[in-house]
Coordinates of C-alpha atoms in Angstrom, one line a residue:
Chain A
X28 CA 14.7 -9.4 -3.4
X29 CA 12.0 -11.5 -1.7
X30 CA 10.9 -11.4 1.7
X31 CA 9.5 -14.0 3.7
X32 CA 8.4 -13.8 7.4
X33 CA 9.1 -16.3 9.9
X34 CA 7.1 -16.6 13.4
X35 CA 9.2 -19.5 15.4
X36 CA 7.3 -20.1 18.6
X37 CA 9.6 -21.1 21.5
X38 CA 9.0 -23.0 24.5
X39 CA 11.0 -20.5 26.9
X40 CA 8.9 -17.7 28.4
X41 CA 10.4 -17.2 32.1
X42 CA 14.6 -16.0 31.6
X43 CA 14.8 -12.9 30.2
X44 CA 18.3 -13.5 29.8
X45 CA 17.8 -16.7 28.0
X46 CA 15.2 -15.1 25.8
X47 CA 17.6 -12.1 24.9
X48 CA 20.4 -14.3 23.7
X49 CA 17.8 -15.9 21.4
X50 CA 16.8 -12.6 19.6
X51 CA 20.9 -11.7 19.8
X52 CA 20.9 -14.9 17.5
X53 CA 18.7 -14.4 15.1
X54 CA 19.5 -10.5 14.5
X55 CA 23.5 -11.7 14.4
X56 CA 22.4 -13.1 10.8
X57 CA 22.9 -10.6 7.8
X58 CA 20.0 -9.9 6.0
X59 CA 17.5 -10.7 8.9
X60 CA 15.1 -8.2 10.7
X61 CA 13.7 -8.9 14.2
X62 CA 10.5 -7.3 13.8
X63 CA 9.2 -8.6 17.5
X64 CA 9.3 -10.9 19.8
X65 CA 7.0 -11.3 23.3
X66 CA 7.3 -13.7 26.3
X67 CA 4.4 -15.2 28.2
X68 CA 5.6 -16.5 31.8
X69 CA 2.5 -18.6 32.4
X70 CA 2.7 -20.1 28.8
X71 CA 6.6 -20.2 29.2
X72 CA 6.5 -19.7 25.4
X73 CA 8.2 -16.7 23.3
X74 CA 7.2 -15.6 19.8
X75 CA 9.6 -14.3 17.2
X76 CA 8.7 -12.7 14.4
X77 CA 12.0 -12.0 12.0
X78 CA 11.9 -11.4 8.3
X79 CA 14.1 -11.1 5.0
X80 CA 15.3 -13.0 2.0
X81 CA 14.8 -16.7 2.5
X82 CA 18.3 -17.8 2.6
X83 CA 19.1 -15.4 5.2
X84 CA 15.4 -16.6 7.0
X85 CA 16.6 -20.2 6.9
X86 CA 19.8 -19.2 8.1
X87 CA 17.9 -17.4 11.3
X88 CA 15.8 -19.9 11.9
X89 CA 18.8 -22.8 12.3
X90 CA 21.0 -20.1 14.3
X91 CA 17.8 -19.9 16.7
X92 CA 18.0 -23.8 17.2
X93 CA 21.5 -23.7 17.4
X94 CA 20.6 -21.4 20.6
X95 CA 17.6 -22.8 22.3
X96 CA 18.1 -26.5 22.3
X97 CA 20.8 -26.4 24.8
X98 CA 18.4 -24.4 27.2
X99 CA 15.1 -26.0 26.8
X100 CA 14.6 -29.7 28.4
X101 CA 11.0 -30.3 27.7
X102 CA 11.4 -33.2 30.4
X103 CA 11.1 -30.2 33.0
X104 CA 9.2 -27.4 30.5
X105 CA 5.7 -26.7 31.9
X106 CA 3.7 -23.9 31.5
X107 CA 0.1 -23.7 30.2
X108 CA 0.3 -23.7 26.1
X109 CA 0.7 -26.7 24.8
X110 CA 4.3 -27.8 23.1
X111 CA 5.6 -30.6 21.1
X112 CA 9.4 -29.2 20.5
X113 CA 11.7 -27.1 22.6
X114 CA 11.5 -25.1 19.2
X115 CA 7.7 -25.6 18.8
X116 CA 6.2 -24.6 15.6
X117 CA 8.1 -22.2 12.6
X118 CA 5.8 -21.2 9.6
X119 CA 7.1 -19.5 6.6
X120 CA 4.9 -17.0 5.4
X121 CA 5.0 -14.9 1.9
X122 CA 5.5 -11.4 2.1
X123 CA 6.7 -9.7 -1.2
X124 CA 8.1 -11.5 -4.6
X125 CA 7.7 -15.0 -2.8
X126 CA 4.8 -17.4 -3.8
X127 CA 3.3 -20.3 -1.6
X128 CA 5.1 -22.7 -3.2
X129 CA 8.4 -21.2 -2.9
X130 CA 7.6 -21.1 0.9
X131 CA 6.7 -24.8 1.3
X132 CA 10.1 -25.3 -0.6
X133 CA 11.6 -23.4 2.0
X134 CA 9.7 -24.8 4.8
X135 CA 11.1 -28.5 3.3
X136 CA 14.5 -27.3 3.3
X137 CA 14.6 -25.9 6.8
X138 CA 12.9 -29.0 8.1
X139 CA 15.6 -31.3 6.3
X140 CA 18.3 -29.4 7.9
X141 CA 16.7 -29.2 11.5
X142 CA 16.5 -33.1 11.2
X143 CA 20.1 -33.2 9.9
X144 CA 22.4 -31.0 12.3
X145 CA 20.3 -31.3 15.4
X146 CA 18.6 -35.2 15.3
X147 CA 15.0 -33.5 15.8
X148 CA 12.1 -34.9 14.0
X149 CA 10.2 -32.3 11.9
X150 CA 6.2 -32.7 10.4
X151 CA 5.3 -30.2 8.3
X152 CA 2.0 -28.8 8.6
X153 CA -0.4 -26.1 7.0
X154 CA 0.3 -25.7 3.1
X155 CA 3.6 -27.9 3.3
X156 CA 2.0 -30.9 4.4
X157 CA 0.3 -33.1 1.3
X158 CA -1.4 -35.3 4.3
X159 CA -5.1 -34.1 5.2
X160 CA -4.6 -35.3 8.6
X161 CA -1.2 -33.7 9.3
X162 CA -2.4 -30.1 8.2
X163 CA -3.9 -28.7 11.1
X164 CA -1.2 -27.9 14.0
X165 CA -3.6 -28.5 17.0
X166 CA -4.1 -32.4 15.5
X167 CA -0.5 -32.3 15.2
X168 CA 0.2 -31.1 18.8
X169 CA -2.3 -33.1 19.9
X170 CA -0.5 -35.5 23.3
X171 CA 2.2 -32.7 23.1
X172 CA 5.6 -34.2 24.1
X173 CA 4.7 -36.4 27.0
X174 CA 2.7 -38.2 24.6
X175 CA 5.1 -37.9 21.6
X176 CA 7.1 -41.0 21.4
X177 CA 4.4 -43.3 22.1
X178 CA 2.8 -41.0 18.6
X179 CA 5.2 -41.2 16.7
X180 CA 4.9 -45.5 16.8
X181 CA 1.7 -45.0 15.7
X182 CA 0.4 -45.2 11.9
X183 CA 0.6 -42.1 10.0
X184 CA 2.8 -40.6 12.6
X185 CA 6.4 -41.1 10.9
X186 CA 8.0 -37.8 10.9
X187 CA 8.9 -35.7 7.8
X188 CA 12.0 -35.6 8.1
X189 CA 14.9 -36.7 10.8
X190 CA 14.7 -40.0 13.3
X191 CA 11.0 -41.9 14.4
X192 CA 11.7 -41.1 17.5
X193 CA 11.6 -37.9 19.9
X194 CA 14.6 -36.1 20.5
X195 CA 15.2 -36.7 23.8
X196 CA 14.7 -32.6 24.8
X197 CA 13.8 -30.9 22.4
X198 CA 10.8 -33.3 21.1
X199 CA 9.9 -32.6 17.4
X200 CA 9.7 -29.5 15.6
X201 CA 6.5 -28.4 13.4
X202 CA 7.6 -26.7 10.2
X203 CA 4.9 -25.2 7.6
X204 CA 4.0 -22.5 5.5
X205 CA 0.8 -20.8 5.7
X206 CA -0.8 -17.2 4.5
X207 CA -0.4 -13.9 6.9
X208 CA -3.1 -14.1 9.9
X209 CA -5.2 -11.1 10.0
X210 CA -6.9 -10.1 13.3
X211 CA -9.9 -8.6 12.3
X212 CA -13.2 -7.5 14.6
X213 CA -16.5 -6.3 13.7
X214 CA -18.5 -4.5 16.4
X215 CA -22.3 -4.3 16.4
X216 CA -25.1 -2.1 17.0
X217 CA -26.4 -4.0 19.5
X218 CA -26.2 -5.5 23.1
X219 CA -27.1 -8.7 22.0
X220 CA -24.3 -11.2 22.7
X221 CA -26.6 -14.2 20.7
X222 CA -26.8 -11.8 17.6
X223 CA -23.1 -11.8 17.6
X224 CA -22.5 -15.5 18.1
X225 CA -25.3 -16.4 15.6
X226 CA -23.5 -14.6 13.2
X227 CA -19.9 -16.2 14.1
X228 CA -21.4 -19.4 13.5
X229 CA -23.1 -18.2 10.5
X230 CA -19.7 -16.8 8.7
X231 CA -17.1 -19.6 10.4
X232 CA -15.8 -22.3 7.8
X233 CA -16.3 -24.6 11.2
X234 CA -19.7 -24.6 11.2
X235 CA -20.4 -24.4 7.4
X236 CA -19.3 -20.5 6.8
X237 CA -16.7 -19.4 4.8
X238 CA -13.1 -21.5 4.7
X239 CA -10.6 -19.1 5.6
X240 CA -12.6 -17.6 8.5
X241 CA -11.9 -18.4 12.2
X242 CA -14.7 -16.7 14.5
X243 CA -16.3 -16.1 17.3
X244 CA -19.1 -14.0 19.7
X245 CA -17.9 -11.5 22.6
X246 CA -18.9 -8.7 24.4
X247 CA -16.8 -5.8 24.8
X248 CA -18.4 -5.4 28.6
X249 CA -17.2 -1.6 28.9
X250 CA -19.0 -0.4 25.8
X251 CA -21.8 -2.5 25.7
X252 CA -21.5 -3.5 22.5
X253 CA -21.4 -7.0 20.9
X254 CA -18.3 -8.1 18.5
X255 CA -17.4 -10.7 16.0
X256 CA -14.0 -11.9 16.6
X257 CA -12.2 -13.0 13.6
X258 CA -9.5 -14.6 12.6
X259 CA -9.2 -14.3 8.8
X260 CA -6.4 -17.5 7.1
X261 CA -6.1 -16.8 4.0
X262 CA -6.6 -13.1 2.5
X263 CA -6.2 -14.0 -1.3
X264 CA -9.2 -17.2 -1.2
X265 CA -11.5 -16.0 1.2
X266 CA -11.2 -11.4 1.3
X267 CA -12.2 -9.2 3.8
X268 CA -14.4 -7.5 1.6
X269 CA -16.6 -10.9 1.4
X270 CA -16.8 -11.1 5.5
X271 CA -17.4 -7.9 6.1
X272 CA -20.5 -8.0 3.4
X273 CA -21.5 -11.3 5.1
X274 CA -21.3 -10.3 8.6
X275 CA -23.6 -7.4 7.1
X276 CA -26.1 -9.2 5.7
X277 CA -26.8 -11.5 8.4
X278 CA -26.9 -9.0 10.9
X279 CA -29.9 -7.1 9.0
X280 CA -31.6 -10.5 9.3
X281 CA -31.7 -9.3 13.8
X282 CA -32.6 -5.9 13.2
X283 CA -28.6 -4.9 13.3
X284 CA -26.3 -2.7 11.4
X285 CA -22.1 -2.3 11.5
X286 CA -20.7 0.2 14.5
X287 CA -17.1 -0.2 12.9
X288 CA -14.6 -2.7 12.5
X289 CA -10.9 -3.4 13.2
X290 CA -7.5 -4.3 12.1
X291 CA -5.8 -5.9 15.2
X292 CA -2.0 -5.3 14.5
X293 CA -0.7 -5.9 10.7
X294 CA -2.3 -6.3 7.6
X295 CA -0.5 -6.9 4.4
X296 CA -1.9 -3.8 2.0
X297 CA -2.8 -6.1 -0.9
X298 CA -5.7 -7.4 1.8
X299 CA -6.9 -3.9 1.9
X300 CA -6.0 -2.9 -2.3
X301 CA -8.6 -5.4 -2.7
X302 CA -11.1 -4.1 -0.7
X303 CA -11.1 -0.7 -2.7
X304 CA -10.9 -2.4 -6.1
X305 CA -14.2 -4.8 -5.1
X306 CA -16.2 -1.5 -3.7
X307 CA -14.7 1.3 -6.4
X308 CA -15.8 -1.5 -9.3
X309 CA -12.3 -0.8 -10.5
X310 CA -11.4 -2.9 -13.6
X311 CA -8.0 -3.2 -15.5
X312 CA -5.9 -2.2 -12.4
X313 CA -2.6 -4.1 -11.4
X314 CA -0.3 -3.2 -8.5
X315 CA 2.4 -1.9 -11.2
X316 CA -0.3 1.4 -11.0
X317 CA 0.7 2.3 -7.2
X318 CA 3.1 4.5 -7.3
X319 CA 4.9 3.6 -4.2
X320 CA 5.9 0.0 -6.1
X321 CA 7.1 2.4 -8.7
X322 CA 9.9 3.7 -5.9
X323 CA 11.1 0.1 -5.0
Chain B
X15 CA 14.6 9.5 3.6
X16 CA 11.6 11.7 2.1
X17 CA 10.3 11.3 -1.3
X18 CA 9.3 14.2 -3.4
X19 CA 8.5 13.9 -7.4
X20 CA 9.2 17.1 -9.5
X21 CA 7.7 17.0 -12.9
X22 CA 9.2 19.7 -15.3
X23 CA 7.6 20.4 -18.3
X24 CA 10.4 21.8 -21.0
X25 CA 9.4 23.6 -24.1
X26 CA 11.1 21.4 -26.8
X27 CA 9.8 18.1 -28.2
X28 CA 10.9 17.9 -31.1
X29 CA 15.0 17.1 -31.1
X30 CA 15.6 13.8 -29.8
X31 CA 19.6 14.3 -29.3
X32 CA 18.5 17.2 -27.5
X33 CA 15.8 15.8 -25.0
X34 CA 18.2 12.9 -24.6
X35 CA 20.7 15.3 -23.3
X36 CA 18.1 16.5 -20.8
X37 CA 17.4 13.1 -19.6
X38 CA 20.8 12.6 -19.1
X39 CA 21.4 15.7 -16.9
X40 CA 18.8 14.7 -14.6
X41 CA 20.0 11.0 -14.5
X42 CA 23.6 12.5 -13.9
X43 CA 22.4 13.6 -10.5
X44 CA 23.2 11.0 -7.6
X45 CA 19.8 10.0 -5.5
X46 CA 17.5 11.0 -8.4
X47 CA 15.3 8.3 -10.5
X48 CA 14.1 9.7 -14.0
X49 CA 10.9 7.6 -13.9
X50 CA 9.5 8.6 -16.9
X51 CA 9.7 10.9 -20.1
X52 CA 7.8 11.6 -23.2
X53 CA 7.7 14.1 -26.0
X54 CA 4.9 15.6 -28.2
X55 CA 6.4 17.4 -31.5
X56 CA 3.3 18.8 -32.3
X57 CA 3.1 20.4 -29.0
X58 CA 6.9 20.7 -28.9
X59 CA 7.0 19.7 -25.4
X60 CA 8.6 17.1 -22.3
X61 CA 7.7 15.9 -19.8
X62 CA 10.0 14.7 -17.3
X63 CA 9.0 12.9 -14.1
X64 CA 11.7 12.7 -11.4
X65 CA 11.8 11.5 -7.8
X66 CA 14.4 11.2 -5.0
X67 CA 15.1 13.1 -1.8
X68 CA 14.6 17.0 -2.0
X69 CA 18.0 18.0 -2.0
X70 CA 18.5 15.9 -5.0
X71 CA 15.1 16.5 -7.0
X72 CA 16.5 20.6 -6.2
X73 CA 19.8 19.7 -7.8
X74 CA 18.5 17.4 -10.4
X75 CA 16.0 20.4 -11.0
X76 CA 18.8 22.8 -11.8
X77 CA 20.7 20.6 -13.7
X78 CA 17.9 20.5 -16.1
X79 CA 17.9 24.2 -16.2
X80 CA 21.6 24.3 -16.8
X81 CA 20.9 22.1 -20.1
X82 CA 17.7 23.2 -21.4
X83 CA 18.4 27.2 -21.1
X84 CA 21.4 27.2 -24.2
X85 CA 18.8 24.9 -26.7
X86 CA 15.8 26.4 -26.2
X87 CA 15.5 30.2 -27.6
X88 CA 11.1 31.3 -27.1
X89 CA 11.6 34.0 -29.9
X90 CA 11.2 31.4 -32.8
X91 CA 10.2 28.1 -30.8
X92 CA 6.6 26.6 -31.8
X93 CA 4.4 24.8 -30.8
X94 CA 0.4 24.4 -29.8
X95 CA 1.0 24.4 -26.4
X96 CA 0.8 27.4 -24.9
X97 CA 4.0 28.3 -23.0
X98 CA 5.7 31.3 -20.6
X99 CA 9.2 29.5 -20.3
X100 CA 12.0 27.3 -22.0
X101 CA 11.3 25.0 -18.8
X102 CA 7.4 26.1 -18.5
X103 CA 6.4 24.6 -15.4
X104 CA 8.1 22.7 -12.2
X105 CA 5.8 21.3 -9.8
X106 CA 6.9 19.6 -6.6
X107 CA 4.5 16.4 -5.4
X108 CA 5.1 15.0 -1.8
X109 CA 4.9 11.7 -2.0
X110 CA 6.4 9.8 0.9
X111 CA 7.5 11.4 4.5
X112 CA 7.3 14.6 3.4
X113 CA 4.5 17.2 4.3
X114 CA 2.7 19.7 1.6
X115 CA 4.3 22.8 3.6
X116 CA 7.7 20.8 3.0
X117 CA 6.8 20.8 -0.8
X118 CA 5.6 24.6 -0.8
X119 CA 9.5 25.2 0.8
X120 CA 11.4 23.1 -1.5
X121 CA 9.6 25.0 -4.6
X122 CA 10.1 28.6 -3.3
X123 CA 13.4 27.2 -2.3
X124 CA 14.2 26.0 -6.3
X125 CA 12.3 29.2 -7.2
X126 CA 15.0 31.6 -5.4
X127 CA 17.9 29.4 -6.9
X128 CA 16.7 29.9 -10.7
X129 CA 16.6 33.4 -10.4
X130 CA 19.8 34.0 -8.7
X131 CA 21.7 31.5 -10.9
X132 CA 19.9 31.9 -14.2
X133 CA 18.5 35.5 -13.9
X134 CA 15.2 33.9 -15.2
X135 CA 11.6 35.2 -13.4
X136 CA 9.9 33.3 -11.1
X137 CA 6.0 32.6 -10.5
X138 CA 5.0 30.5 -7.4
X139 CA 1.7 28.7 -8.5
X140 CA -1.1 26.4 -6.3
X141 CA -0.4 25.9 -3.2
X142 CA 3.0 27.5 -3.5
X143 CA 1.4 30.6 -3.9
X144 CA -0.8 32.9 -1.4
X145 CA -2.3 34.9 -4.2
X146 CA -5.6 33.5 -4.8
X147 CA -5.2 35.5 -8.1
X148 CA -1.9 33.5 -9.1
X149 CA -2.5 29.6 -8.1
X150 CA -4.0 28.6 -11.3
X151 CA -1.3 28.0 -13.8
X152 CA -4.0 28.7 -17.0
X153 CA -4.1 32.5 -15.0
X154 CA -0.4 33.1 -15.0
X155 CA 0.4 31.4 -18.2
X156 CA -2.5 34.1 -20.3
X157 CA -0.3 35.9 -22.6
X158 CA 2.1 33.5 -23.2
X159 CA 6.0 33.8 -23.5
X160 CA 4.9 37.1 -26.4
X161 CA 2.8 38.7 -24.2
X162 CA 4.6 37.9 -21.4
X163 CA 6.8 41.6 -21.2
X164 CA 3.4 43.4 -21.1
X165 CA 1.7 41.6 -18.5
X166 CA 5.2 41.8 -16.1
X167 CA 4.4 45.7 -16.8
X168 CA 1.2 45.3 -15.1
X169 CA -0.5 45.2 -11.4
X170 CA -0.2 42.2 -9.9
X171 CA 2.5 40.2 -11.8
X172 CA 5.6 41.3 -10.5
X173 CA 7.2 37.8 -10.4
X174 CA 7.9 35.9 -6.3
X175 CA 11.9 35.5 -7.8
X176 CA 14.2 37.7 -10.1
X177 CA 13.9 40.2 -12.8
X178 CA 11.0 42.4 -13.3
X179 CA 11.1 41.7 -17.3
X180 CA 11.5 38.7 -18.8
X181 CA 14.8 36.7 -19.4
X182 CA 15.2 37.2 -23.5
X183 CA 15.4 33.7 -24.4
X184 CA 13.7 31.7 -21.6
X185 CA 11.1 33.9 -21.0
X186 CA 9.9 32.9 -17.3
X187 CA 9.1 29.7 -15.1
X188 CA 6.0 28.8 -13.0
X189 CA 7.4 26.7 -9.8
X190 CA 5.0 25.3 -6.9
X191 CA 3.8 22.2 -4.9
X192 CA 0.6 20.8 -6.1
X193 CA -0.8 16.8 -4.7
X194 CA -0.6 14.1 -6.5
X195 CA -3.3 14.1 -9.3
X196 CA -5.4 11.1 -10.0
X197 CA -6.7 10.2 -13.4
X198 CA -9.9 8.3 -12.6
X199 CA -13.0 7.5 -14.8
X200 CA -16.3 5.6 -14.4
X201 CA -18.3 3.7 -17.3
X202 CA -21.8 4.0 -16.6
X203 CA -24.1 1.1 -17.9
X204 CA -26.2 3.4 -20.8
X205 CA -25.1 4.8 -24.4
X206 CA -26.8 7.5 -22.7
X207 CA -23.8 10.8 -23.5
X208 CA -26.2 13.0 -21.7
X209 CA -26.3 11.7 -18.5
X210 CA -22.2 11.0 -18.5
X211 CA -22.3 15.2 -19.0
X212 CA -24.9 16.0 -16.8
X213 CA -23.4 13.7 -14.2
X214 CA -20.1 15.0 -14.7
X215 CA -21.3 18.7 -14.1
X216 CA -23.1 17.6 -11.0
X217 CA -19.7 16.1 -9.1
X218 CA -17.2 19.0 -10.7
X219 CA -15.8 22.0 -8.9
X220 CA -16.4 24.3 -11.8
X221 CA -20.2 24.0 -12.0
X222 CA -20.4 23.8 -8.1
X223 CA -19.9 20.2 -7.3
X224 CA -17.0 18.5 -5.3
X225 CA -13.5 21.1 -5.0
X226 CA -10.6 18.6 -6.2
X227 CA -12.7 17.2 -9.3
X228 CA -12.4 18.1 -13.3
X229 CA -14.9 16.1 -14.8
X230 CA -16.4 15.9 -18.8
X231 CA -18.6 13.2 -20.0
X232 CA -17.5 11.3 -23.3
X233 CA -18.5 8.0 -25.2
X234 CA -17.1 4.7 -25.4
X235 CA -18.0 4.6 -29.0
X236 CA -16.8 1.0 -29.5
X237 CA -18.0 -0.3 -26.7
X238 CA -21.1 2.0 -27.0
X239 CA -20.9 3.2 -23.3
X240 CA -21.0 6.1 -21.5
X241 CA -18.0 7.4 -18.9
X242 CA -17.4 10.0 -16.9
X243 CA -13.6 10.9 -17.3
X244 CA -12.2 13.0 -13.9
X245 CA -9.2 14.3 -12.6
X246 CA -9.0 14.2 -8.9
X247 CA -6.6 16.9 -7.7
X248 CA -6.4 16.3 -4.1
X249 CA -7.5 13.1 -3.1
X250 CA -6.6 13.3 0.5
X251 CA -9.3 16.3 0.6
X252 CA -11.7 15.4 -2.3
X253 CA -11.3 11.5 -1.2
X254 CA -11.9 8.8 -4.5
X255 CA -14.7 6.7 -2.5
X256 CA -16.8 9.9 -2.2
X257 CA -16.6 10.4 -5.5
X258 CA -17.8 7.4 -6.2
X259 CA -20.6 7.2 -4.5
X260 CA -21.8 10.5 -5.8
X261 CA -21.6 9.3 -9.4
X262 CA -23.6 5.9 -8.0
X263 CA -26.4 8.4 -6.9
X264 CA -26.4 10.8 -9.6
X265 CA -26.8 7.9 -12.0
X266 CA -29.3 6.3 -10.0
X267 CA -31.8 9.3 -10.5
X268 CA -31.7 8.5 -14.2
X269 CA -32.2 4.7 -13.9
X270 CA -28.3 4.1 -14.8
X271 CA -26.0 2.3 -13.0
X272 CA -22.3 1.7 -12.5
X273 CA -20.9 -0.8 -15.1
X274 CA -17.0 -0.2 -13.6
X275 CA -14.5 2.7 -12.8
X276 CA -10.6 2.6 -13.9
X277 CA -7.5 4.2 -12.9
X278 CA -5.4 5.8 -15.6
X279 CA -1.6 5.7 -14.6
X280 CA -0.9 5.6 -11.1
X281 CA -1.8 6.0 -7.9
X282 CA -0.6 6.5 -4.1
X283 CA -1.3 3.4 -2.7
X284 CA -3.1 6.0 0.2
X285 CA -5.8 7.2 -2.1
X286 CA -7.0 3.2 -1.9
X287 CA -6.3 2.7 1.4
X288 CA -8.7 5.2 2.4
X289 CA -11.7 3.6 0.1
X290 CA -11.3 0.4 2.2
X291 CA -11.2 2.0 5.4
X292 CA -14.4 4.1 3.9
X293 CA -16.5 0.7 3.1
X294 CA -14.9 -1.6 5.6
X295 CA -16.1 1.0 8.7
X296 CA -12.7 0.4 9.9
X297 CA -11.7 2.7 13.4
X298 CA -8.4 3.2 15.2
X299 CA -6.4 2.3 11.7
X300 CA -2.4 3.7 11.3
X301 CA -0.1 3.4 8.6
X302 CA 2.1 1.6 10.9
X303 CA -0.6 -1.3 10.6
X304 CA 0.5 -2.0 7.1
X305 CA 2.7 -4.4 6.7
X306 CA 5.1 -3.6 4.3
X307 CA 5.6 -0.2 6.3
X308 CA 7.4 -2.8 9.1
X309 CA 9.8 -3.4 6.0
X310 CA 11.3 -0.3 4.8

């Protein structure tokens, strides 16, 4: 059976109440699991994070519009993240026995459905978008819904699917598949907060680094200790293995070795399986060797 | 539900009707999985690998017993591998949710129920066993099924279950809990046999190298390489990374280095987890990090 994950973000933070009878939604569907959800106040924005088989996902994802459209008027919404869509953003992302594609084919479905039962425009984004310019969700976002219908008159701003025109509360929905996100920190010998942000810069696809790496300097004040923050997009194209070998290298170039690093929350184990293979030189191995796949 | 993998080794191998009939007992027991089977006539031997929860694997266990004891008379079977028992050997393996100590139960456990029901004697072997004298199965098999009367005469071999003399036709069994083993070899890049062996003496237990590693050195003869072929017996102890790295330096100090490593058969998906934690520095790590824990 595959499994896909789906993380809709909601523009709802502040009503418990409200917020419950969305995750009562989404578990009410067979074959769905609520793995977690969270509610920021100040963002007035709650993330869901459900999986299972896709029909079932599809199924979750629609019940959870069915739910939060009445509740949301994004005519009165504020709160500090930004928001196109009373339902914001849903990616689809690949989990076990599902391939990308099979997850923008989902994502298309969903969005043609959220178009047709609820009159809400949908752009997909990320890996089910075919347009350059509508691929990244911040360029997407950007005017949020105050600036949305006078958007959506402009070239290269027709929807995806559903009318050219906001909804008149809920906005417009952003519906994509993309890769698991993996949170992933490396901490430094050193005090030297420049050392760490040379080397973000260095390693980050925005500045000329590697593409599916997100990064940035800090200092984690109570330790003393200087970290690159990373966010890593795509596991498969660019590994951990080839960060954390990069981050390496140029810190030798300052004089500075690896403390540790971290895995902030999940990590799919393939992202880690593939570590092992690239350090234990191991040829000839495929996952039908690990035994617990043998239990499945 | 806890996962434990029994793997009995039966002394017939050579009537297919009859081994099919032993397959089928196991498979007969609800919450079992035969996951594999072979035979070797010349040895006149199975091999049955089994999982499920313990109750089952006990059941399942005893069912094989219950078939195998009737075909298999040790006064005229043959065979070149060396045998005490009609079913020789059982060995528990905890393999998911499920502690060693749980696995050292389960076998005395299945060791106390084939001596009651079948009135065949029991030996308790690795970690089963508290006699440093009789963890080795090599030890306690010595003799054979022949010599087997004699050496239950003796000091030191009253069986851990039943009769003080063998059962007539099934001789007696050697039960325990053992890990997981790993089959694991690494190609060096030479055609240099001597440093495979002298390699291979310097990382194994037997010559005073690393406890949970068998080790030999062979040729490659068509690809005209050298490898060191091991058999990691505890890899939670004796982890696969340090292994690795020992065989890197050994090799290094005769000008050799590492061309690749391979994993024969299968493998807990832990014994690579730890590698990348190993390489990758990574702190404050938890299974419950891994995604497709979130899923079971």
């Amino acid at each position: 059976m595959p499994i896909v994950e789906s993380i809709p973000n909601v523009s709802e933070g502040r009503r418990p109440d409200v917020i419950e009878r969305f995750a009562s939604a989404i578990r009410a569907v067979p074959g769905v699991r609520l793995l977690d959800y969270s509610s920021d106040a100040s963002h007035n924005r709650s993330v869901f994070t459900l999986v299972g088989d896709p029909e079932a996902v599809k199924a979750a994802t629609l019940a959870l519009y069915e739910a939060a459209l009445p509740e949301i008027d994004l005519r009165v919404q504020r709160g500090e993240h930004p928001r196109l869509g009373a339902v914001d953003v849903v990616p689809f992302v690949p989990i076990e026995g599902i391939t990308m594609d099979q997850c923008v084919a989902l994502a298309k479905q969903v969005g043609a459905s959220i178009a047709e039962r609820f009159d809400v425009p949908v752009y997909l984004y990320e890996d089910a978008s075919a347009n350059p310019a509508r691929k990244n969700l911040e360029d997407i976002r950007r005017g949020e819904f105050e600036g949305l219908a006078e958007k959506m008159r402009s070239d290269g701003w027709i929807p995806d699917f559903g009318p050219r025109t906001p909804h008149p509360t809920a906005g417009a929905s952003v519906v994509g598949a993309r890769m698991p996100l993996i949170a992933y920190n490396i901490n430094l010998n050193t005090h030297r907060l420049d050392v760490a942000k040379k080397i973000a810069a260095a390693i980050r696809q925005s500045s000329g680094g590697l593409r599916y790496v997100k990064a940035a300097g800090f200092m984690l004040e109570d330790r003393n200790i200087a970290q690159v923050s990373m966010n890593l997009t795509n596991y498969q194209k660019t590994p951990i293995f080839r960060v954390f070998e990069m981050v390496k290298r140029e810190a030798e170039r300052y004089g500075v070795s690896i403390l540790e690093s971290e895995i902030v929350g999940l990590v799919p184990s393939a992202a880690l399986m593939s570590a092992a293979e690239f350090y234990l030189q191991i040829e000839r191995f495929g996952p039908e060797q690990i035994l617990e796949n043998k239990l499945k």
